[in-house]
XYZ file of C-alpha atoms in Angstrom:
126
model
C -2.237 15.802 -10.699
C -1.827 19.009 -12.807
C 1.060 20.102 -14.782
C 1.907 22.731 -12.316
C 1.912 20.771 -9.105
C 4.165 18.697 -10.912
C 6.576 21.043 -12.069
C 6.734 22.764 -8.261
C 7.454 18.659 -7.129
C 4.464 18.656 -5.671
C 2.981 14.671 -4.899
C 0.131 13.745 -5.356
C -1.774 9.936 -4.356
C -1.571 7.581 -7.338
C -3.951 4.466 -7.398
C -1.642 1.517 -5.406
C -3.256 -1.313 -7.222
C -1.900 0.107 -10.671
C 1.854 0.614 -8.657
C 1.349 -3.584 -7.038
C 1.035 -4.492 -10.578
C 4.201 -2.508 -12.213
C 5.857 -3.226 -9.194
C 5.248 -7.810 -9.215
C 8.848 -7.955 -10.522
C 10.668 -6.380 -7.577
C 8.144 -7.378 -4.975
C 9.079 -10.046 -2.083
C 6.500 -12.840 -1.060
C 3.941 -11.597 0.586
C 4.758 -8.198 0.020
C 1.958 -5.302 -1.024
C 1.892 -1.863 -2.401
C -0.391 0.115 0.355
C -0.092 3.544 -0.345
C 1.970 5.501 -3.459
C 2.386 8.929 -4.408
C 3.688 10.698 -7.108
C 6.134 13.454 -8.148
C 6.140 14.393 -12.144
C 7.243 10.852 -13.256
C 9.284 9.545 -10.071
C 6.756 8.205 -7.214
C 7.612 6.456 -3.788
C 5.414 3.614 -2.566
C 4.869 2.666 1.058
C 4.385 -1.072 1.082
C 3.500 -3.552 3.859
C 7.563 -4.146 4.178
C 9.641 -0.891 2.713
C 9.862 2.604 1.593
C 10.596 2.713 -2.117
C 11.955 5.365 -4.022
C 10.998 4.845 -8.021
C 13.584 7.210 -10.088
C 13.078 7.293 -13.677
C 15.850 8.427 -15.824
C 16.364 9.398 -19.398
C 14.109 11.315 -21.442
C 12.137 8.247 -21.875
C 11.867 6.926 -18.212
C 12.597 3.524 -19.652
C 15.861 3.192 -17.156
C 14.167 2.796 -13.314
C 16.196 3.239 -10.297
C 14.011 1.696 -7.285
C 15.504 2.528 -3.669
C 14.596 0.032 -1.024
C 14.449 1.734 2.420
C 13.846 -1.119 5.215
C 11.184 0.500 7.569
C 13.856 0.098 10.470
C 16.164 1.938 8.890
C 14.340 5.065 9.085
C 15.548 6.583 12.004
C 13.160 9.906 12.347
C 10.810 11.508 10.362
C 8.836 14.818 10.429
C 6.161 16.637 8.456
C 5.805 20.790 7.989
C 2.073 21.559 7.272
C 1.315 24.036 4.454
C 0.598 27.332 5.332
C -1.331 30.696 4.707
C 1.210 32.252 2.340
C 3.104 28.449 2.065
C 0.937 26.116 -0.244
C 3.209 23.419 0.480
C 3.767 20.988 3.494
C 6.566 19.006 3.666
C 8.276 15.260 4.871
C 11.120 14.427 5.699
C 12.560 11.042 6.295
C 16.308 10.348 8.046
C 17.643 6.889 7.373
C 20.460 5.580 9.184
C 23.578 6.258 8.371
C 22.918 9.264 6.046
C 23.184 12.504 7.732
C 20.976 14.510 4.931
C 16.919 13.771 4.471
C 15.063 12.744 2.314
C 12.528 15.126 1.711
C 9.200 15.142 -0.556
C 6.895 18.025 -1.341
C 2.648 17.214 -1.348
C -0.084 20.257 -2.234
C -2.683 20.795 0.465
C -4.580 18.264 -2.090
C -3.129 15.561 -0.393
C -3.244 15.388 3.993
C 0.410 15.386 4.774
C -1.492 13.927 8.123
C -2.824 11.208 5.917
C 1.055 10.482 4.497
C 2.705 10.804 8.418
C 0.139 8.544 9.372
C 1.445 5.938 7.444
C 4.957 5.857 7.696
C 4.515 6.159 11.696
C 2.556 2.412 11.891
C 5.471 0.776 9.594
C 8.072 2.607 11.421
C 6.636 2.330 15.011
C 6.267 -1.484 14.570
C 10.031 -1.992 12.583
């Protein structure tokens, strides 16, 4: 990922086996990293079981907030695919109970197709 997606929030796809490894401490049994991407130093990780938000705070990124998002708590999602003038495309998740989305920029680098694709078999089978 270059400097300049990064500072625009672009994601970009970040190797999962490197993320199943950082992430062996907050995993559950069973559990695996499938799919990660990531946004300057933050990232979210699709994994067989949640949606996981990685915030890291500081000027150091030592302190790590991870947000669990149960598949089934996803309510509705929806992707805007980048454009002529619009490099960008765009998801956006709704979870239950939270009337604002979540929503993450990727660069035409990455198939926001690819990232929908995804988060529809968890969700569709939640």
């Amino acid at each position: 990922m270059g400097l300049f997606d990064g500072m625009l929030g672009n994601a970009s796809r970040i190797d999962a086996a490197k993320i199943q490894q950082e992430f062996q401490q907050i995993l559950a049994p069973g559990e695996a990293v499938e799919h990660a991407y990531q946004l300057i130093r933050d990232y979210f990780v699709f994994t067989n079981k949640r949606f996981v938000l990685v915030d890291k705070q500081g000027l150091t990124g030592s302190k790590v907030e991870y947000h669990s998002i149960p598949y089934k708590s996803i309510t509705h999602f929806s992707i805007e695919t980048a454009g002529t003038f619009d490099l960008d495309a765009e998801l956006k998740i709704w979870i239950s109970g939270t009337p604002a989305p979540i929503q993450k920029q990727f660069n035409k680098k990455l198939s926001i197709y690819e990232v929908q694709s995804v988060l529809a078999s968890y969700v569709l089978k939640a």
